[in-house]
Coordinates of C-alpha atoms and ligand atoms in Angstrom, one line a residue:
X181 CA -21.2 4.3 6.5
X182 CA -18.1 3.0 5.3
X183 CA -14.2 4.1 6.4
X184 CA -12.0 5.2 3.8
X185 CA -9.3 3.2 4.9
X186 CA -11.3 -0.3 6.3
X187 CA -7.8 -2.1 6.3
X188 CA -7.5 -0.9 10.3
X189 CA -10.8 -1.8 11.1
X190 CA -10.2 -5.7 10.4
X191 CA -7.7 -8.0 11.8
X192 CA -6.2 -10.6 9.6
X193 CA -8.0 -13.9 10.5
X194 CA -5.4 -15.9 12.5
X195 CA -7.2 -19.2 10.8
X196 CA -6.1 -18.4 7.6
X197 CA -2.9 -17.5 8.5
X198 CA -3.0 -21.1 10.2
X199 CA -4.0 -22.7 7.8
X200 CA -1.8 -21.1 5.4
X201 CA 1.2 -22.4 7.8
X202 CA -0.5 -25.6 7.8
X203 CA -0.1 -26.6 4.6
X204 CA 3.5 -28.3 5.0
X205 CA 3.2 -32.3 4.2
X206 CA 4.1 -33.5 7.7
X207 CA 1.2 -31.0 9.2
X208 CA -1.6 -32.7 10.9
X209 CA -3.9 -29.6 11.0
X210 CA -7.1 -29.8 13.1
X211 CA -7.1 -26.0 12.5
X212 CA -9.8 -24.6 9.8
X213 CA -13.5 -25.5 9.7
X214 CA -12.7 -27.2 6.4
X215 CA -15.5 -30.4 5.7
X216 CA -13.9 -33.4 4.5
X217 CA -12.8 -33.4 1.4
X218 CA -13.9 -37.1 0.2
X219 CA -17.8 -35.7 1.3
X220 CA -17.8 -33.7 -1.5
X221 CA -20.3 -34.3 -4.1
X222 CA -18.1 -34.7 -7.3
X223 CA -19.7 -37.3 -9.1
X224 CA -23.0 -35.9 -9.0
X225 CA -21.4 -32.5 -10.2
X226 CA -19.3 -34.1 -12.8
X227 CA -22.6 -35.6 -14.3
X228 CA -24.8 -33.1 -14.4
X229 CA -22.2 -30.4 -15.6
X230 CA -22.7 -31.2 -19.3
X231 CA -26.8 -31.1 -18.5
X232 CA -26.2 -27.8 -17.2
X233 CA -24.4 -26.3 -19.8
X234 CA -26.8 -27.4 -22.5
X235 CA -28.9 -24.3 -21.4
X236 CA -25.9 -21.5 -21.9
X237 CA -27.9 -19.2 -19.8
X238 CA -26.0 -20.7 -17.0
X239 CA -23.0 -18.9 -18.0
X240 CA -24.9 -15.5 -18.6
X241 CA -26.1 -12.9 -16.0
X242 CA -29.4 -13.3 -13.8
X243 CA -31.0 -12.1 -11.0
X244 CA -29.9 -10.6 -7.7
X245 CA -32.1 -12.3 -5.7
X246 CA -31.0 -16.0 -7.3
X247 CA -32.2 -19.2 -9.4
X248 CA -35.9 -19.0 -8.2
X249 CA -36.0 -22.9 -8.1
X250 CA -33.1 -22.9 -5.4
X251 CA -34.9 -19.9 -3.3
X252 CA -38.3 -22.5 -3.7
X253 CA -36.3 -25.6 -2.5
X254 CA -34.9 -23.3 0.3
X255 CA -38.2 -21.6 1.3
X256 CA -39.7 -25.6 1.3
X257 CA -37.1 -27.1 3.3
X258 CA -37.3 -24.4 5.8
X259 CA -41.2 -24.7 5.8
X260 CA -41.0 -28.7 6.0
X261 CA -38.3 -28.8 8.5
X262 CA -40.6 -26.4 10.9
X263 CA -43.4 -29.1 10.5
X264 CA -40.8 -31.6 11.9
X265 CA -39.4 -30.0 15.0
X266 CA -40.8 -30.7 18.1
X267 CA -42.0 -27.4 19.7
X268 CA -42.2 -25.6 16.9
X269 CA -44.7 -23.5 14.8
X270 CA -45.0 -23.8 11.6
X271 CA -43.4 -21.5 9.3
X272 CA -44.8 -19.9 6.2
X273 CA -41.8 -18.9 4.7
X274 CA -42.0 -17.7 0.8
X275 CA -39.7 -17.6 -2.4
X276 CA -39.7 -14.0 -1.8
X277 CA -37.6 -13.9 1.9
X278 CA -35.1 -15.8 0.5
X279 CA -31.7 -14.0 -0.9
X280 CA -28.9 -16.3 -2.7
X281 CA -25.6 -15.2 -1.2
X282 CA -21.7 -16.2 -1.7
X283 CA -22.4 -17.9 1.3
X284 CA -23.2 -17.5 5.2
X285 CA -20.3 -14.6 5.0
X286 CA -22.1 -12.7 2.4
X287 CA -25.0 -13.2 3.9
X288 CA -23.8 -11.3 7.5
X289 CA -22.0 -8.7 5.9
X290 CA -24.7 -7.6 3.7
X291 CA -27.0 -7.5 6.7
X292 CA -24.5 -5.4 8.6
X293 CA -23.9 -3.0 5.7
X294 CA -27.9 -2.9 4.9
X295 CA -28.5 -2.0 8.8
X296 CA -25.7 -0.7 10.3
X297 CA -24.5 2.5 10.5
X298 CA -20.8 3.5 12.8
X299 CA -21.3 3.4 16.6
X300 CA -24.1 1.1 16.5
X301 CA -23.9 -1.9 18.9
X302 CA -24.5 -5.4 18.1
X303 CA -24.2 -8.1 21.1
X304 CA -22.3 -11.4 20.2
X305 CA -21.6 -14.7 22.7
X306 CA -18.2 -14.9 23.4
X307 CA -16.6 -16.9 22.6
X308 CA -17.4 -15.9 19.0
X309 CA -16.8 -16.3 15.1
X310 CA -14.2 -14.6 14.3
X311 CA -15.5 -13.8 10.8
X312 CA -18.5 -12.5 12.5
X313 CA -16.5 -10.1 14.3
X314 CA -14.7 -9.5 11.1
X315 CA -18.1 -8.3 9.6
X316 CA -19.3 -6.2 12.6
X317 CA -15.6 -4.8 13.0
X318 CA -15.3 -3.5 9.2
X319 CA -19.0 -2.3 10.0
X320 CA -17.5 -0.1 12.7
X321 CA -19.7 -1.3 14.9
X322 CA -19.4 -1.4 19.1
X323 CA -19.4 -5.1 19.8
X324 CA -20.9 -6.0 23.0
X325 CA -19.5 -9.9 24.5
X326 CA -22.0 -11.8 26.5
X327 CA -20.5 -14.8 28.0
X328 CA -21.5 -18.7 26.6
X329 CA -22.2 -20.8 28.9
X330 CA -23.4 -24.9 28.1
X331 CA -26.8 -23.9 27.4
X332 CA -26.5 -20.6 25.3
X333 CA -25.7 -17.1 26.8
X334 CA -26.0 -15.8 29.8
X335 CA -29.2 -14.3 29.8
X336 CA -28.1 -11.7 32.5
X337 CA -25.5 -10.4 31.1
X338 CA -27.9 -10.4 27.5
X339 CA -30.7 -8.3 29.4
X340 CA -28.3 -5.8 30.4
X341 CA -26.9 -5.9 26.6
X342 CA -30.2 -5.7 25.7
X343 CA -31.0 -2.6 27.9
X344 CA -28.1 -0.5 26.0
X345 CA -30.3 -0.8 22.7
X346 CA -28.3 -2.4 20.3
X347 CA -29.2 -2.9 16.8
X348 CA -28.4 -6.6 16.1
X349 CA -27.5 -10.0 18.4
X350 CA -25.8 -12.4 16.8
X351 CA -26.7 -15.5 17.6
X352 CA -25.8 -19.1 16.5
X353 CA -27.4 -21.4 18.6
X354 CA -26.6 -24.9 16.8
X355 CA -23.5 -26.3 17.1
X356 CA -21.6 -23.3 17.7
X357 CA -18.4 -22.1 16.1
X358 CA -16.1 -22.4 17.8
X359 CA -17.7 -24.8 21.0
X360 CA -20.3 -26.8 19.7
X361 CA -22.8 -26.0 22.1
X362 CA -26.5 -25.9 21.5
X363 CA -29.4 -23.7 22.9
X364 CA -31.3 -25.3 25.0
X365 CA -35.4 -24.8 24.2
X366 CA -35.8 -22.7 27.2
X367 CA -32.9 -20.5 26.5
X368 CA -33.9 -20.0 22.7
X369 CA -37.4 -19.3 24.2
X370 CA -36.2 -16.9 26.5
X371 CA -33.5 -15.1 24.2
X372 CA -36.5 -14.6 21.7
X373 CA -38.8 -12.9 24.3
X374 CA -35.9 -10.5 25.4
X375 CA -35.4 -9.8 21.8
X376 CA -39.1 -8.6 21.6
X377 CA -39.1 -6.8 25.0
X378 CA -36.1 -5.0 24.1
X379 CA -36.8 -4.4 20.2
X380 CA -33.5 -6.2 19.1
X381 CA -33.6 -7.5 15.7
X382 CA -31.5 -11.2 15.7
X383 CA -28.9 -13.0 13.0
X384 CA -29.4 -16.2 13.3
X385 CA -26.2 -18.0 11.4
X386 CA -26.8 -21.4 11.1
X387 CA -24.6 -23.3 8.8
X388 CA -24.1 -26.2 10.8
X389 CA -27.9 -26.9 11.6
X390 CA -28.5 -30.0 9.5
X391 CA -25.1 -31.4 10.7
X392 CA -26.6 -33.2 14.2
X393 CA -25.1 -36.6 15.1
X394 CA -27.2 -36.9 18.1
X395 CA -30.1 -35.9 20.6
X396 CA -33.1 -34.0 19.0
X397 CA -33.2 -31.1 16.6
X398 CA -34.3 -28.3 18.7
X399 CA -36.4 -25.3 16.8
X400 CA -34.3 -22.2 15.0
X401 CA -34.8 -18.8 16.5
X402 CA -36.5 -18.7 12.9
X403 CA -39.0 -21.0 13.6
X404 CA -39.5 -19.3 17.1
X405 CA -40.0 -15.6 15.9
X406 CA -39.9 -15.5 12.1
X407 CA -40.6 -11.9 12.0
X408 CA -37.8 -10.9 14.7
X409 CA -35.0 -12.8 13.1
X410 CA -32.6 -12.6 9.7
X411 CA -32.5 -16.7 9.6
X412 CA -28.7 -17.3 7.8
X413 CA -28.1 -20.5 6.1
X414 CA -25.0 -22.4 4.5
X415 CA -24.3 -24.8 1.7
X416 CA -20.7 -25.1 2.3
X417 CA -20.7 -27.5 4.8
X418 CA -22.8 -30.1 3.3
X419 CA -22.3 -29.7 -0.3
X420 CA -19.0 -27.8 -0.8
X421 CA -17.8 -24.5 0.4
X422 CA -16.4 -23.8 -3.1
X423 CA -19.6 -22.9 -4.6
X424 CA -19.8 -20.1 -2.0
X425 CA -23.5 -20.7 -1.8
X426 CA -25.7 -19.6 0.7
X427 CA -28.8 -17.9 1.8
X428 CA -30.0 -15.3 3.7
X429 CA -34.0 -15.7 5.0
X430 CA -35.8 -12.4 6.6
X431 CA -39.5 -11.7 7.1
X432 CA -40.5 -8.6 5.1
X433 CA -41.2 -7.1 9.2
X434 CA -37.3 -7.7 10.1
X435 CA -35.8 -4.9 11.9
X436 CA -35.9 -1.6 9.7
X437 CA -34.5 -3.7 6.3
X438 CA -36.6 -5.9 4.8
X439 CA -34.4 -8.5 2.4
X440 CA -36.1 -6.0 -1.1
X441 CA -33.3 -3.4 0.7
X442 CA -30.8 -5.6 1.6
X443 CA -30.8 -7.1 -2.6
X444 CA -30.1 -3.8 -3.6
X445 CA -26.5 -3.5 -1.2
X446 CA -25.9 -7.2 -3.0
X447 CA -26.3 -5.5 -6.4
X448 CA -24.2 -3.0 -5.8
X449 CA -21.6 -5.7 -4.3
X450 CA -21.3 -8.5 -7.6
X451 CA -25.0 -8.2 -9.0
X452 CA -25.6 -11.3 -8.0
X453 CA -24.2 -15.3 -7.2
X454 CA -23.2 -17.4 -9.7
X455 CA -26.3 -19.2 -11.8
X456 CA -23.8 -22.3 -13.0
X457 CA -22.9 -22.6 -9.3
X458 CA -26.4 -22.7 -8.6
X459 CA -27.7 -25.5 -11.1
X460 CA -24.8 -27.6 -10.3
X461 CA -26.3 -26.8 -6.3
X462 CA -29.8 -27.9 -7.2
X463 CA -28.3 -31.1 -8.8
X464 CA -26.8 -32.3 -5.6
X465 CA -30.3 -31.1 -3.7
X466 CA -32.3 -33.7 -5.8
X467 CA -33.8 -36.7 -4.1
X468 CA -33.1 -39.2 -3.3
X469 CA -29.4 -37.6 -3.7
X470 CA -29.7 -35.3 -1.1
X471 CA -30.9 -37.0 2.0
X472 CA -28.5 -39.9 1.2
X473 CA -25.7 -37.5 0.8
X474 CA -26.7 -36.0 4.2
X475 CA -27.0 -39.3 6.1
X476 CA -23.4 -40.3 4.5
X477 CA -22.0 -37.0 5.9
X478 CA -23.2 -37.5 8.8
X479 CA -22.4 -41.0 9.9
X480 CA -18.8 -40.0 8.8
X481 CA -18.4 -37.0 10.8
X482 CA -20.4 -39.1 14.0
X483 CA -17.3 -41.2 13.5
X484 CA -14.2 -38.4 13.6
X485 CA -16.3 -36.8 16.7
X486 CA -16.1 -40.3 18.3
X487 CA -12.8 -40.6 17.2
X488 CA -11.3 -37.5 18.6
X489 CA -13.4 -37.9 21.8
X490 CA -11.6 -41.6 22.4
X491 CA -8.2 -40.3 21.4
X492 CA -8.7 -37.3 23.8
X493 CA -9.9 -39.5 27.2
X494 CA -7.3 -42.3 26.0
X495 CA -4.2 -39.9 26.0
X496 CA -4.7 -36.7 27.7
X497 CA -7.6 -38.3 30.2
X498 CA -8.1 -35.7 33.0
X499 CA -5.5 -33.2 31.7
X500 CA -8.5 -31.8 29.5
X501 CA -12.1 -31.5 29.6
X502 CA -14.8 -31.3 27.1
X503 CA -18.3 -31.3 26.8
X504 CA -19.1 -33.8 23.6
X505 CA -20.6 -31.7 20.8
X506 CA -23.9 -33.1 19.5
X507 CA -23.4 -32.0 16.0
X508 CA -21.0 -29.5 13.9
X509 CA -17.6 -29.9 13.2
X510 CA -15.7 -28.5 16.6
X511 CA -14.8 -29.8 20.3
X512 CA -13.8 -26.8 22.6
X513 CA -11.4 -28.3 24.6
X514 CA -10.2 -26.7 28.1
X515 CA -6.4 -27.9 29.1
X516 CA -5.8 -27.2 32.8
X517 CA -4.0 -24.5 33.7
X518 CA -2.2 -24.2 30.5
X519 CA -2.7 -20.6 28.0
X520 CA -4.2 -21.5 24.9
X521 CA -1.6 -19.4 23.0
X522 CA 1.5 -21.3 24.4
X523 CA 0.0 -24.8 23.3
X524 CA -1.0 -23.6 20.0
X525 CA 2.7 -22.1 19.4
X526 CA 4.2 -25.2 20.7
X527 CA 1.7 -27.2 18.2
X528 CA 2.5 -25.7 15.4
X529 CA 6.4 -26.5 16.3
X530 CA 5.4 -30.1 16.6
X531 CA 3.8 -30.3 13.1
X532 CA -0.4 -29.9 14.7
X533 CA -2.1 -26.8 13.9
X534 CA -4.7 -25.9 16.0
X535 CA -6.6 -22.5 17.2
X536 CA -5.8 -21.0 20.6
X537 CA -9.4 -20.2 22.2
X538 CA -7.8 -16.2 22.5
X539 CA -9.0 -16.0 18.9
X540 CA -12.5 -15.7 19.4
X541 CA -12.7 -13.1 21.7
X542 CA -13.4 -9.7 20.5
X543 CA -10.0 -7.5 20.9
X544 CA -8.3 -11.3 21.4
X545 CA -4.7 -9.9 22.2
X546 CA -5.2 -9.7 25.5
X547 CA -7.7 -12.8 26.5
X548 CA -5.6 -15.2 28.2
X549 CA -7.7 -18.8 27.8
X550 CA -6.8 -22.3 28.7
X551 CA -9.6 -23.2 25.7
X552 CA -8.4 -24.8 22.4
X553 CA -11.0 -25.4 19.2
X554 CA -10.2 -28.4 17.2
X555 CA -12.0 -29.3 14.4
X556 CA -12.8 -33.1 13.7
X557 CA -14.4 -32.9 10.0
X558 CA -11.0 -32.4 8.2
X559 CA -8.9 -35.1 9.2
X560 CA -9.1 -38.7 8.8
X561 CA -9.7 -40.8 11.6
X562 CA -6.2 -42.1 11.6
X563 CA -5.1 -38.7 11.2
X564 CA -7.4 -37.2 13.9
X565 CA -6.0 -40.1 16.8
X566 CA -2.1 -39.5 15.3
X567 CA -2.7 -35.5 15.8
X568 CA -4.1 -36.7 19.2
X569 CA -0.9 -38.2 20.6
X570 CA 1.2 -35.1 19.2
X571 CA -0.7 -32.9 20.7
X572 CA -0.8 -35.0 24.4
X573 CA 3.3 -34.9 23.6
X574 CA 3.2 -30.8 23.5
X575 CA 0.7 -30.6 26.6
X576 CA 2.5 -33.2 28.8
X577 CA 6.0 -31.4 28.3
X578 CA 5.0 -28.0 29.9
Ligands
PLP96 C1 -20.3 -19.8 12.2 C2 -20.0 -19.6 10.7 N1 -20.7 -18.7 10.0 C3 -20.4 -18.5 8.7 C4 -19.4 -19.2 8.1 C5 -19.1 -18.9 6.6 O1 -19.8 -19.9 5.9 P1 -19.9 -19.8 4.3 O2 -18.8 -20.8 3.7 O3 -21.2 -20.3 4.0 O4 -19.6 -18.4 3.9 C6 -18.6 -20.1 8.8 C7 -17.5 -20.9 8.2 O5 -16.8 -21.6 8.7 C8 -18.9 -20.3 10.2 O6 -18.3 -21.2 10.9

């Protein structure tokens, strides 16, 4: 399944290399899709480290599939949060569908290894994550784009996707990475009954679900069709990405794998996540911890959205436009008439890292874009309206 010599199958990602350049003191870098660094939970983890380690099986090795009380609290949450979505069904999801992962990543490239074989076709929206494309690239898979619009994908262009039978869509229809939008109902509807008229089996990543800051949560493509989608889920954005915790959720009818197959390919990867990660994870998912945690991460991100939004209006007014995320931690923002890869070289020069739009398009070195992604949950506020007025500097002097 696998080439030799993967190296030429991925690019480098062009975040990291950002980021990597972005770590000079003066650098105001609205760049990576880093969380805020104060949000972190590090009391909490501090405290209940010492509890943890007075059971030393925390340090020794476990299971494959992961701490059975963390694969309950997901299966619950996912079960309890169905019950609470307007137009949804509820879900009946058990310990068994649920697979600890080194996060959303793992999660994606186990499913690609587990179900793809070369030549196979998976659709994406593009724009698209690029570690996504990463995943299906090192997969040798042939990615087919369907263009995003501001209510989900184009659900032309995804019929006639759909006609050329691929094997997987991947879909992320909360608070997209890297524009923010979010599925309408009608479109995640509709995307689900083309998925069952055309057999496709879906990957649903959604690691920004539970980061909303307004209008109503909508129902996952899970919740829609449990048994036609691989339902992906991330810690790293609301307890820390350095645990490199997250899950992956499939119905034993998904696609040709159920998750019993796709445990194995994670055995044979690292055998499985790491247990001390997980207890100090299930520490910070207590109650009334949690939800409190939550509501504090998001009433600070609400405010560097807002933040970003005034800065934008107040000093590039109708030079840009931008629809307003409702949740997430991006704003995809268009600059008129002006290629995304110029500003973000120019940026860079003027101490404000930021990613060119060309990035996230599959074979990106020859999209031409006038889009920019700028992320709002790193920075400070200060920082966020200061980076503002250096980037208005770059755009006004072309
Ligand atoms: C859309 C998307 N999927 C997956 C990931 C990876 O998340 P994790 O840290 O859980 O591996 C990211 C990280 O930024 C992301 O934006």
């Amino acid at each position: 399944m696998r080439n030799s010599q993967p190296k030429h199958l991925v690019q480098p990602s062009y975040i990291r290399e950002i980021l990597h350049a972005a770590t000079s003191p003066e650098m105001i870098s609205l760049a990576g899709g880093l969380p805020a660094t104060s949000s972190f939970p590090t009391e909490r983890m501090r405290e209940a480290v010492s509890v943890i380690l007075d059971d030393p099986t925390a340090l020794q090795y476990s299971t494959t599939e992961g701490e059975p009380e963390l694969r309950r609290w997901i299966a619950e949450s996912l079960n309890s949060e169905s019950l609470n979505t307007e137009s949804s069904t509820p879900t009946h999801t058990d310990i068994n569908q649920i697979l600890i992962t080194n996060g959303a990543q793992q999660a994606m490239d186990l499913v690609a290894r587990t179900l793809l074989k070369a030549g196979d076709k998976v659709v994406v929206e593009a724009p698209a994550y690029p570690g996504a494309l990463q995943v299906f690239n090192l997969a040798r898979a042939n990615i087919i784009p369907v263009d995003q619009e501001s209510a989900g994908p184009n659900l032309k262009q995804l019929e006639a996707a759909f006609r050329q039978q691929p094997k997987l869509f991947y879909a992320m229809p909360d608070f997209h990475n890297p524009t923010g939008c979010c599925w309408s109902v009608s479109v995640r509807r509709e995307v689900i009954s083309l998925a069952k008229k055309y057999q496709v089996t879906i990957i649903e990543d959604a690691p920004y679900r539970a980061l909303r800051y307004s209008g109503e949560t909508l129902p996952s493509l899970y919740q829609l069709s449990p048994e036609g989608v691989f339902h992906i889920g991330s810690f790293s954005k609301v307890a820390a990405p350095g645990l490199r915790l997250g899950y992956l959720c499939a119905d034993s009818k998904v696609g040709e794998s159920a998750i019993s197959d796709i445990t194995v390919v994670k055995q044979t990867t690292d055998l499985h996540s790491s247990t001390f990660c997980q207890r100090l994870l299930l520490a910070c998912l207590q109650e009334p911890f949690h939800t409190e945690h939550l509501l504090m991460v998001r009433q600070d991100y609400r405010h560097r959205r807002d933040t970003l939004a005034k800065a934008l209006t107040d000093q590039l007014g109708d030079q840009v436009s931008f629809a307003m995320p409702e949740g997430g931690m991006f704003l995809w923002l268009g600059v008129n008439n002006i290629d995304s890869d110029l500003i973000a070289a120019r940026a860079l020069d003027n101490n404000i890292a930021i990613v060119p739009g060309s990035v996230f398009y599959p074979g990106h070195h020859s999209k031409k874009t006038n889009k920019i992604r700028l992320n709002f949950s790193h920075a400070t506020p200060a920082l966020l309206t200061e980076g503002i007025k250096r980037l208005a500097g770059v755009i006004k002097g072309f």
